[in-house]
Amino acid sequence: MNGPAPIEVLRQHLIDPEICIRCNTCEETCPIDAITHDSNNYVVDAEVCNGCMACVPPCPTGAIDNWRTVLKAEAYGIEEQFTWDALPAQGTAASAALDTLAQQTALEGNSAAITAGIKDDESEGPDVDTTRGSTVPPWSAAKPYVNLYTHKAPVVATVAGNYRVTDETAESDIHHIVLDFGALPFPVLEGQSIGILPPGATKDGKLHHARQYSIASPRDGERKGYNNVSLTVKRVTRDHHGDAAHGVCSNYLCDLKKGDHVQVIGPFGSTFLMPNHPDSHLLMICTGTGSAPMRAMTEYRRRRRLKGATGKLMLFFGARTREELPYFGPLTNLPKDFIDTTLAFSRTPGEPKRYVQDAMRERAADVAQLLRDANTYLYVCGLKGMEEGVLQTLRDIAGQHGLAWDTLWPRLVREGRLHLETY
Ligand code: A2P
């Protein structure tokens, strides 16, 4: 005898549009392309998501970690999710689904299936480790605060300074912007980011979403003892294809005057953090504005040089030319016994193109020595294209120096010692 059709209940994975800062981390991380976005929202396709959780730890805000129990046949579609300004209430759909399930279970005398975001044809998520970088912080990192201020309740900061940090002759207009929070609490750690809410609205009348920027100052303030943070912001005048484009938030920030007020949300990020134990070594690789977190970490270590500490700092920094490299002067003035800096310029007239990877290969013996040390923490921040090249270079250097990268890489990832932030 045929019974009633089985009712399947789904624990549907959703992204909270009110907290999401549209940083694209989840979409990049998802190993099966279940996450997509439009100009309004990032969304999860219930038809594709298998609940593998790969996207959850890297999300800087926690917006990704939302779940609703729904009847599988009535799962929220991506078109509907694109229109949301807030998540649907938990109670309604969930309890209705569970009530139906309970009735059915009583009718059938057996339990109906609850699928936790798992597709019919797959009993488990993929068992391949698709994580290239760490999704846990270094063991000795301080505990970060996240999401203290949200889109609904931003904090208002005052501009304390706005300076250009690339040469006047350079095409890149990169600014160092200091935001002061006065008496309002805004605790941050090096490696974290904040969101800026640019004023105004999009063409279709919606308020602009927050734009995310890495903090360039250490935890105790751009100026020690002040309740402020600094950002490194490049004025966007071209899109990824090189066509003319006007970056809404970067132009707003680069044009700010001292005393202006800015709406800020955050802080965000709980993994790209620095180790606190003073014998830890930092191997930092960056291009352009990817230098922001490196500046924050370096400055924290400079202020806190403990007697007897053995931790080293090694930095590889790439830019088109010397004039295009932000903070060129202050960076090159840092004592050699404090930080070992190698610059790589790709467009110096009359010289061959040089990327950070080339500079790392030239310093292979020193890089290998750090890779060998269990106290070494790697940070890569900047252009997306650099990530692949840097990982390949690390593999090559490891191989040339008797280190098995295939064992070392997962170990670095697991131990919170390989942090990648590229865009
Ligand atoms: P390029 O001269 O090839 O553009 P940008 O100024 O665009 O932020 O770039 C910063 C630096 O990163 C530039 O020197 C740029 O060189 C370099 N770069 C571009 N692609 C890569 C890559 N795949 N790996 C490493 N560096 C790169």
CSV table of C-alpha atoms and ligand atoms in Angstrom, one decimal:
chain,number,residue,atom,x,y,z
A,1,MET,CA,0.0,0.0,0.0
A,2,ASN,CA,1.3,3.4,-0.9
A,3,GLY,CA,1.6,5.8,2.1
A,4,PRO,CA,1.7,9.6,1.9
A,5,ALA,CA,4.7,11.1,0.1
A,6,PRO,CA,7.6,11.6,2.5
A,7,ILE,CA,8.1,15.1,3.8
A,8,GLU,CA,11.6,16.3,3.8
A,9,VAL,CA,12.7,19.1,6.0
A,10,LEU,CA,15.8,21.1,5.2
A,11,ARG,CA,18.1,23.0,7.5
A,12,GLN,CA,18.6,25.7,4.9
A,13,HIS,CA,21.9,27.7,4.9
A,14,LEU,CA,21.3,31.4,4.5
A,15,ILE,CA,23.4,34.6,4.7
A,16,ASP,CA,22.2,37.5,6.9
A,17,PRO,CA,22.0,40.5,4.6
A,18,GLU,CA,22.0,42.9,7.5
A,19,ILE,CA,25.4,41.8,8.7
A,20,CYS,CA,27.1,40.7,5.5
A,21,ILE,CA,29.7,43.1,4.2
A,22,ARG,CA,29.8,41.6,0.7
A,23,CYS,CA,33.5,40.8,0.9
A,24,ASN,CA,33.1,37.8,-1.4
A,25,THR,CA,35.1,35.5,1.0
A,26,CYS,CA,32.2,32.9,1.1
A,27,GLU,CA,31.8,32.8,-2.6
A,28,GLU,CA,35.5,32.3,-3.1
A,29,THR,CA,35.7,29.6,-0.4
A,30,CYS,CA,32.7,27.5,-1.4
A,31,PRO,CA,34.1,24.3,-3.1
A,32,ILE,CA,31.0,23.6,-5.1
A,33,ASP,CA,29.8,27.1,-6.2
A,34,ALA,CA,26.7,27.1,-4.0
A,35,ILE,CA,27.1,30.8,-3.2
A,36,THR,CA,26.5,33.6,-5.6
A,37,HIS,CA,25.6,37.3,-5.5
A,38,ASP,CA,23.9,40.2,-7.3
A,39,SER,CA,24.3,43.9,-6.6
A,40,ASN,CA,22.2,43.5,-3.5
A,41,ASN,CA,23.0,40.3,-1.7
A,42,TYR,CA,25.1,37.2,-1.3
A,43,VAL,CA,23.0,34.1,-1.3
A,44,VAL,CA,23.2,30.3,-0.9
A,45,ASP,CA,21.6,28.0,-3.5
A,46,ALA,CA,19.7,25.3,-1.5
A,47,GLU,CA,19.8,23.1,-4.6
A,48,VAL,CA,23.6,23.1,-4.5
A,49,CYS,CA,24.7,23.6,-0.9
A,50,ASN,CA,25.7,20.3,0.8
A,51,GLY,CA,26.3,21.8,4.2
A,52,CYS,CA,30.1,21.2,4.1
A,53,MET,CA,30.7,24.3,6.3
A,54,ALA,CA,33.9,25.3,4.4
A,55,CYS,CA,32.6,28.9,4.1
A,56,VAL,CA,31.7,29.4,7.7
A,57,PRO,CA,35.1,29.9,9.5
A,58,PRO,CA,36.5,32.4,7.0
A,59,CYS,CA,33.5,34.7,7.1
A,60,PRO,CA,34.8,37.9,8.9
A,61,THR,CA,31.3,38.8,10.3
A,62,GLY,CA,29.5,35.6,11.0
A,63,ALA,CA,26.7,36.6,8.5
A,64,ILE,CA,27.3,33.3,6.8
A,65,ASP,CA,26.3,31.2,9.8
A,66,ASN,CA,22.5,31.3,9.6
A,67,TRP,CA,20.2,28.4,9.2
A,68,ARG,CA,16.4,28.0,8.9
A,69,THR,CA,14.4,24.8,9.1
A,70,VAL,CA,12.1,24.7,6.1
A,71,LEU,CA,10.2,22.2,4.1
A,72,LYS,CA,12.6,21.1,1.4
A,73,ALA,CA,10.0,21.7,-1.3
A,74,GLU,CA,9.6,25.3,0.0
A,75,ALA,CA,13.2,26.2,0.4
A,76,TYR,CA,13.9,29.9,-0.2
A,77,GLY,CA,15.1,30.3,-3.8
A,78,ILE,CA,18.0,32.5,-4.7
A,79,GLU,CA,15.9,35.0,-6.6
A,80,GLU,CA,13.8,35.5,-3.4
A,81,GLN,CA,17.0,35.8,-1.3
A,82,PHE,CA,18.4,38.5,-3.6
A,83,THR,CA,15.5,40.8,-2.6
A,84,TRP,CA,15.9,40.4,1.1
A,85,ASP,CA,16.9,43.3,3.4
A,86,ALA,CA,16.7,41.0,6.4
A,87,LEU,CA,16.4,37.2,7.1
A,88,PRO,CA,13.0,35.7,7.5
A,89,ALA,CA,12.0,35.1,11.1
A,90,GLN,CA,13.1,31.8,12.4
A,91,GLY,CA,9.7,30.8,13.9
A,92,THR,CA,7.2,30.8,11.1
A,93,ALA,CA,8.5,28.5,8.4
A,94,ALA,CA,10.4,26.4,10.8
A,95,SER,CA,7.7,25.6,13.1
A,96,ALA,CA,5.2,25.0,10.3
A,97,ALA,CA,7.6,22.6,8.7
A,98,LEU,CA,8.2,20.8,11.9
A,99,ASP,CA,4.5,20.6,12.7
A,100,THR,CA,3.9,19.1,9.3
A,101,LEU,CA,6.8,16.7,9.9
A,102,ALA,CA,5.4,15.7,13.3
A,103,GLN,CA,2.0,15.0,11.8
A,104,GLN,CA,3.4,13.0,9.0
A,105,THR,CA,5.7,11.0,11.4
A,106,ALA,CA,2.6,10.2,13.5
A,107,LEU,CA,0.7,9.2,10.4
A,108,GLU,CA,3.5,7.0,9.1
A,109,GLY,CA,4.6,5.6,12.4
A,110,ASN,CA,8.2,6.2,11.4
A,111,SER,CA,10.4,9.2,11.1
A,112,ALA,CA,10.5,11.4,8.0
A,113,ALA,CA,13.8,12.6,6.7
A,114,ILE,CA,15.4,15.8,8.0
A,115,THR,CA,18.2,16.8,5.6
A,116,ALA,CA,20.6,19.3,7.0
A,117,GLY,CA,21.3,21.0,3.8
A,118,ILE,CA,22.5,17.7,2.3
A,119,LYS,CA,21.6,16.8,-1.2
A,120,ASP,CA,19.7,13.5,-1.9
A,121,ASP,CA,22.6,11.9,-3.7
A,122,GLU,CA,25.3,12.8,-1.2
A,123,SER,CA,25.3,11.6,2.4
A,124,GLU,CA,28.3,13.7,3.3
A,125,GLY,CA,30.1,16.8,2.3
A,126,PRO,CA,33.3,16.5,0.3
A,127,ASP,CA,36.2,15.2,2.3
A,128,VAL,CA,38.9,17.0,0.3
A,129,ASP,CA,40.5,19.9,2.2
A,130,THR,CA,39.8,22.8,0.0
A,131,THR,CA,41.2,25.4,2.4
A,132,ARG,CA,44.4,27.0,1.1
A,133,GLY,CA,44.9,29.2,4.1
A,134,SER,CA,44.2,29.0,7.8
A,135,THR,CA,40.7,29.4,9.1
A,136,VAL,CA,41.9,29.5,12.7
A,137,PRO,CA,44.0,32.3,14.3
A,138,PRO,CA,47.5,31.7,15.7
A,139,TRP,CA,47.4,30.0,19.1
A,140,SER,CA,48.7,33.1,20.9
A,141,ALA,CA,46.5,35.7,19.2
A,142,ALA,CA,44.5,38.0,21.4
A,143,LYS,CA,40.8,37.5,21.4
A,144,PRO,CA,39.1,39.8,18.8
A,145,TYR,CA,35.8,41.6,19.1
A,146,VAL,CA,33.6,41.4,16.0
A,147,ASN,CA,30.3,43.1,14.9
A,148,LEU,CA,30.2,45.6,17.8
A,149,TYR,CA,28.6,48.0,15.3
A,150,THR,CA,26.3,47.0,12.5
A,151,HIS,CA,24.5,48.5,9.5
A,152,LYS,CA,21.6,49.3,11.7
A,153,ALA,CA,23.7,50.8,14.5
A,154,PRO,CA,27.0,52.2,13.0
A,155,VAL,CA,29.4,54.3,15.0
A,156,VAL,CA,30.3,57.8,13.9
A,157,ALA,CA,34.1,58.4,13.7
A,158,THR,CA,35.8,61.7,13.1
A,159,VAL,CA,38.5,62.1,10.5
A,160,ALA,CA,41.7,63.0,12.3
A,161,GLY,CA,44.0,63.0,9.2
A,162,ASN,CA,44.1,62.1,5.5
A,163,TYR,CA,47.4,62.0,3.8
A,164,ARG,CA,48.6,60.8,0.4
A,165,VAL,CA,51.2,58.0,0.9
A,166,THR,CA,52.3,57.5,-2.7
A,167,ASP,CA,54.6,60.0,-4.5
A,168,GLU,CA,52.8,63.0,-6.1
A,169,THR,CA,54.1,61.8,-9.5
A,170,ALA,CA,52.6,58.3,-9.1
A,171,GLU,CA,49.4,57.2,-10.8
A,172,SER,CA,48.2,55.4,-7.7
A,173,ASP,CA,46.6,57.8,-5.3
A,174,ILE,CA,46.8,55.9,-2.0
A,175,HIS,CA,45.7,57.6,1.2
A,176,HIS,CA,46.5,57.0,4.9
A,177,ILE,CA,43.3,58.0,6.7
A,178,VAL,CA,43.0,58.2,10.4
A,179,LEU,CA,39.5,57.8,12.1
A,180,ASP,CA,39.0,58.7,15.7
A,181,PHE,CA,36.2,57.2,17.8
A,182,GLY,CA,36.5,59.6,20.7
A,183,ALA,CA,35.0,58.1,23.9
A,184,LEU,CA,33.2,55.3,22.1
A,185,PRO,CA,34.6,51.8,22.4
A,186,PHE,CA,36.1,50.4,19.2
A,187,PRO,CA,38.6,47.7,20.2
A,188,VAL,CA,40.6,46.3,17.3
A,189,LEU,CA,43.5,43.9,16.6
A,190,GLU,CA,46.1,44.0,13.8
A,191,GLY,CA,44.7,42.1,10.8
A,192,GLN,CA,41.1,43.0,11.5
A,193,SER,CA,39.0,45.2,9.2
A,194,ILE,CA,36.2,47.7,9.5
A,195,GLY,CA,33.3,48.6,7.2
A,196,ILE,CA,32.7,52.1,5.9
A,197,LEU,CA,29.1,53.2,5.0
A,198,PRO,CA,29.5,55.7,2.2
A,199,PRO,CA,26.7,58.3,2.1
A,200,GLY,CA,24.1,58.3,-0.7
A,201,ALA,CA,22.4,55.6,-2.6
A,202,THR,CA,22.7,53.4,-5.6
A,203,LYS,CA,20.9,54.1,-8.9
A,204,ASP,CA,17.9,52.1,-7.8
A,205,GLY,CA,17.6,54.1,-4.5
A,206,LYS,CA,19.1,51.6,-2.1
A,207,LEU,CA,21.6,52.7,0.5
A,208,HIS,CA,25.2,51.8,-0.3
A,209,HIS,CA,26.5,48.6,1.3
A,210,ALA,CA,29.5,48.9,3.6
A,211,ARG,CA,32.9,48.6,2.0
A,212,GLN,CA,35.6,46.6,3.9
A,213,TYR,CA,39.1,48.0,4.7
A,214,SER,CA,41.9,46.5,6.6
A,215,ILE,CA,43.1,48.4,9.6
A,216,ALA,CA,46.6,49.7,9.1
A,217,SER,CA,47.3,50.7,12.8
A,218,PRO,CA,48.1,48.6,15.8
A,219,ARG,CA,45.6,47.8,18.6
A,220,ASP,CA,46.6,50.7,20.8
A,221,GLY,CA,45.9,53.3,18.1
A,222,GLU,CA,47.4,54.9,15.1
A,223,ARG,CA,48.9,57.2,17.7
A,224,LYS,CA,49.6,55.3,20.9
A,225,GLY,CA,47.0,55.9,23.6
A,226,TYR,CA,44.5,57.4,21.1
A,227,ASN,CA,41.2,55.7,20.3
A,228,ASN,CA,41.7,55.7,16.6
A,229,VAL,CA,42.5,53.5,13.6
A,230,SER,CA,44.1,54.1,10.3
A,231,LEU,CA,43.2,52.8,6.8
A,232,THR,CA,45.2,52.5,3.6
A,233,VAL,CA,42.8,53.3,0.8
A,234,LYS,CA,43.5,53.4,-3.0
A,235,ARG,CA,41.4,55.7,-5.0
A,236,VAL,CA,39.6,53.5,-7.5
A,237,THR,CA,39.4,55.2,-11.0
A,238,ARG,CA,39.4,52.0,-13.1
A,239,ASP,CA,37.6,48.7,-13.0
A,240,HIS,CA,39.3,45.3,-13.2
A,241,HIS,CA,39.4,45.6,-17.0
A,242,GLY,CA,41.2,48.9,-16.9
A,243,ASP,CA,38.1,50.9,-18.0
A,244,ALA,CA,37.2,54.2,-16.3
A,245,ALA,CA,35.2,53.6,-13.1
A,246,HIS,CA,34.5,55.7,-10.1
A,247,GLY,CA,34.9,53.8,-6.8
A,248,VAL,CA,32.1,55.0,-4.6
A,249,CYS,CA,33.7,54.5,-1.2
A,250,SER,CA,37.4,54.9,-2.1
A,251,ASN,CA,36.7,58.3,-3.6
A,252,TYR,CA,34.6,59.3,-0.7
A,253,LEU,CA,37.3,58.3,1.8
A,254,CYS,CA,40.2,59.8,-0.2
A,255,ASP,CA,38.4,63.2,-0.4
A,256,LEU,CA,37.5,63.4,3.3
A,257,LYS,CA,38.8,66.4,5.3
A,258,LYS,CA,39.9,66.6,8.8
A,259,GLY,CA,36.9,66.9,11.1
A,260,ASP,CA,34.5,65.1,8.7
A,261,HIS,CA,32.3,62.4,10.1
A,262,VAL,CA,32.2,58.8,8.8
A,263,GLN,CA,29.8,56.0,9.6
A,264,VAL,CA,31.7,52.8,10.6
A,265,ILE,CA,30.7,49.2,11.3
A,266,GLY,CA,32.7,46.3,12.7
A,267,PRO,CA,35.3,45.4,13.6
A,268,PHE,CA,35.5,42.2,11.6
A,269,GLY,CA,37.8,39.2,11.3
A,270,SER,CA,38.9,36.6,13.8
A,271,THR,CA,41.5,34.6,12.0
A,272,PHE,CA,44.0,36.9,10.1
A,273,LEU,CA,45.5,37.9,13.4
A,274,MET,CA,49.1,38.1,14.7
A,275,PRO,CA,50.7,35.8,17.3
A,276,ASN,CA,51.3,37.5,20.6
A,277,HIS,CA,54.2,35.3,21.8
A,278,PRO,CA,57.3,37.4,21.3
A,279,ASP,CA,59.5,34.6,19.8
A,280,SER,CA,57.1,34.2,16.9
A,281,HIS,CA,58.4,35.2,13.4
A,282,LEU,CA,56.2,37.0,10.9
A,283,LEU,CA,56.8,36.3,7.2
A,284,MET,CA,54.7,39.0,5.4
A,285,ILE,CA,54.1,39.2,1.6
A,286,CYS,CA,52.1,42.0,0.2
A,287,THR,CA,51.3,44.2,-2.8
A,288,GLY,CA,49.9,47.8,-2.8
A,289,THR,CA,47.2,48.4,-0.1
A,290,GLY,CA,47.7,44.8,1.0
A,291,SER,CA,50.4,46.4,3.1
A,292,ALA,CA,47.8,47.7,5.6
A,293,PRO,CA,47.7,44.7,8.0
A,294,MET,CA,51.5,44.3,7.6
A,295,ARG,CA,52.0,47.9,8.8
A,296,ALA,CA,49.7,47.3,11.7
A,297,MET,CA,51.5,44.1,12.8
A,298,THR,CA,55.0,45.7,12.3
A,299,GLU,CA,54.1,48.8,14.2
A,300,TYR,CA,52.7,46.7,17.1
A,301,ARG,CA,56.0,44.7,17.2
A,302,ARG,CA,58.0,47.9,17.0
A,303,ARG,CA,56.2,49.4,20.0
A,304,ARG,CA,56.6,46.1,21.9
A,305,ARG,CA,60.2,45.1,21.3
A,306,LEU,CA,60.7,42.9,24.3
A,307,LYS,CA,64.3,42.4,25.6
A,308,GLY,CA,65.5,38.9,24.8
A,309,ALA,CA,62.7,38.2,22.3
A,310,THR,CA,63.9,36.2,19.3
A,311,GLY,CA,61.0,36.8,16.9
A,312,LYS,CA,62.0,38.0,13.4
A,313,LEU,CA,60.1,40.1,10.9
A,314,MET,CA,60.6,39.5,7.2
A,315,LEU,CA,58.6,41.5,4.6
A,316,PHE,CA,58.3,41.2,0.8
A,317,PHE,CA,56.5,44.1,-0.7
A,318,GLY,CA,55.6,44.6,-4.3
A,319,ALA,CA,54.6,47.7,-6.3
A,320,ARG,CA,54.8,49.0,-9.8
A,321,THR,CA,57.6,51.5,-8.9
A,322,ARG,CA,59.2,53.0,-5.9
A,323,GLU,CA,56.9,56.0,-6.3
A,324,GLU,CA,53.8,53.8,-6.3
A,325,LEU,CA,54.7,52.0,-3.1
A,326,PRO,CA,52.7,53.3,-0.1
A,327,TYR,CA,54.7,54.3,2.9
A,328,PHE,CA,58.0,54.1,1.0
A,329,GLY,CA,59.9,56.6,3.2
A,330,PRO,CA,58.8,55.4,6.7
A,331,LEU,CA,59.2,51.7,5.6
A,332,THR,CA,62.7,52.0,4.4
A,333,ASN,CA,63.7,54.0,7.5
A,334,LEU,CA,62.9,51.1,9.8
A,335,PRO,CA,66.1,49.6,11.4
A,336,LYS,CA,67.5,46.6,9.5
A,337,ASP,CA,67.9,44.6,12.7
A,338,PHE,CA,64.1,45.1,13.4
A,339,ILE,CA,62.7,44.1,10.0
A,340,ASP,CA,64.2,42.4,6.9
A,341,THR,CA,62.5,44.1,4.0
A,342,THR,CA,62.8,43.3,0.3
A,343,LEU,CA,60.9,45.4,-2.2
A,344,ALA,CA,60.0,44.2,-5.7
A,345,PHE,CA,59.1,46.7,-8.5
A,346,SER,CA,57.5,45.5,-11.6
A,347,ARG,CA,57.6,48.6,-13.8
A,348,THR,CA,60.8,50.5,-13.1
A,349,PRO,CA,61.9,51.9,-16.4
A,350,GLY,CA,64.9,50.2,-17.8
A,351,GLU,CA,64.7,47.3,-15.2
A,352,PRO,CA,63.3,43.8,-15.6
A,353,LYS,CA,59.8,43.2,-14.2
A,354,ARG,CA,60.1,41.9,-10.6
A,355,TYR,CA,57.3,40.4,-8.5
A,356,VAL,CA,57.3,39.5,-4.8
A,357,GLN,CA,57.8,35.9,-5.8
A,358,ASP,CA,61.0,36.8,-7.6
A,359,ALA,CA,62.3,38.6,-4.5
A,360,MET,CA,61.3,35.5,-2.4
A,361,ARG,CA,63.3,33.2,-4.7
A,362,GLU,CA,66.3,35.5,-4.3
A,363,ARG,CA,66.0,35.2,-0.6
A,364,ALA,CA,65.2,31.5,-0.7
A,365,ALA,CA,67.7,30.3,2.0
A,366,ASP,CA,66.3,32.9,4.5
A,367,VAL,CA,62.7,32.0,3.7
A,368,ALA,CA,63.4,28.3,4.1
A,369,GLN,CA,65.0,28.9,7.5
A,370,LEU,CA,61.7,30.6,8.6
A,371,LEU,CA,59.6,27.8,7.0
A,372,ARG,CA,61.6,25.3,9.1
A,373,ASP,CA,60.7,27.1,12.3
A,374,ALA,CA,57.4,26.1,14.1
A,375,ASN,CA,57.2,29.7,15.4
A,376,THR,CA,56.8,31.2,11.9
A,377,TYR,CA,53.5,32.7,10.8
A,378,LEU,CA,52.9,33.7,7.1
A,379,TYR,CA,50.6,36.5,5.9
A,380,VAL,CA,49.8,37.2,2.3
A,381,CYS,CA,47.7,40.2,1.4
A,382,GLY,CA,47.1,42.0,-1.8
A,383,LEU,CA,46.3,41.1,-5.4
A,384,LYS,CA,44.4,37.9,-6.0
A,385,GLY,CA,46.8,36.9,-8.8
A,386,MET,CA,49.7,36.9,-6.4
A,387,GLU,CA,48.3,34.1,-4.2
A,388,GLU,CA,48.9,31.3,-6.6
A,389,GLY,CA,52.4,32.5,-7.4
A,390,VAL,CA,53.4,32.9,-3.8
A,391,LEU,CA,52.1,29.5,-2.8
A,392,GLN,CA,54.0,28.0,-5.8
A,393,THR,CA,57.2,29.8,-4.7
A,394,LEU,CA,56.9,28.6,-1.2
A,395,ARG,CA,56.5,25.1,-2.5
A,396,ASP,CA,59.6,25.4,-4.7
A,397,ILE,CA,61.7,27.0,-1.9
A,398,ALA,CA,60.6,24.3,0.6
A,399,GLY,CA,61.4,21.6,-2.0
A,400,GLN,CA,64.9,23.0,-2.7
A,401,HIS,CA,65.7,23.0,1.0
A,402,GLY,CA,64.6,19.6,2.0
A,403,LEU,CA,61.1,20.5,3.3
A,404,ALA,CA,58.1,18.5,2.2
A,405,TRP,CA,55.6,21.2,1.2
A,406,ASP,CA,52.7,18.7,0.9
A,407,THR,CA,53.1,18.0,4.6
A,408,LEU,CA,54.1,21.5,5.7
A,409,TRP,CA,51.3,23.3,3.9
A,410,PRO,CA,48.4,21.5,5.7
A,411,ARG,CA,50.3,21.8,8.9
A,412,LEU,CA,50.6,25.6,8.5
A,413,VAL,CA,46.9,25.8,7.6
A,414,ARG,CA,45.9,23.7,10.6
A,415,GLU,CA,48.0,25.6,13.1
A,416,GLY,CA,46.8,29.0,12.1
A,417,ARG,CA,50.2,29.9,10.5
A,418,LEU,CA,49.2,30.6,6.9
A,419,HIS,CA,46.9,33.6,6.4
A,420,LEU,CA,45.7,34.6,2.9
A,421,GLU,CA,43.7,37.7,2.2
A,422,THR,CA,43.6,38.6,-1.5
A,423,TYR,CA,41.1,40.5,-3.6
B,1,A2P,P1,52.2,44.7,-12.7
B,1,A2P,O1,53.2,45.7,-13.1
B,1,A2P,O2,52.3,43.4,-13.5
B,1,A2P,O3,50.8,45.2,-12.6
B,1,A2P,P2,48.8,47.3,-8.3
B,1,A2P,O4,49.6,48.5,-8.4
B,1,A2P,O5,48.0,47.0,-9.5
B,1,A2P,O6,48.1,47.2,-7.0
B,1,A2P,O7,49.9,46.0,-8.2
B,1,A2P,C1,50.9,45.9,-7.2
B,1,A2P,C2,52.0,45.1,-7.7
B,1,A2P,O8,51.6,43.7,-7.8
B,1,A2P,C3,52.5,45.5,-9.1
B,1,A2P,O9,53.9,45.5,-9.1
B,1,A2P,C4,51.9,44.5,-10.0
B,1,A2P,O10,52.7,44.2,-11.2
B,1,A2P,C5,52.1,43.3,-9.1
B,1,A2P,N1,51.4,42.1,-9.6
B,1,A2P,C6,50.5,42.0,-10.5
B,1,A2P,N2,50.1,40.7,-10.7
B,1,A2P,C7,50.9,40.0,-9.8
B,1,A2P,C8,51.0,38.6,-9.6
B,1,A2P,N3,50.3,37.6,-10.2
B,1,A2P,N4,51.9,38.2,-8.6
B,1,A2P,C9,52.6,39.1,-8.0
B,1,A2P,N5,52.6,40.4,-8.2
B,1,A2P,C10,51.7,40.8,-9.1
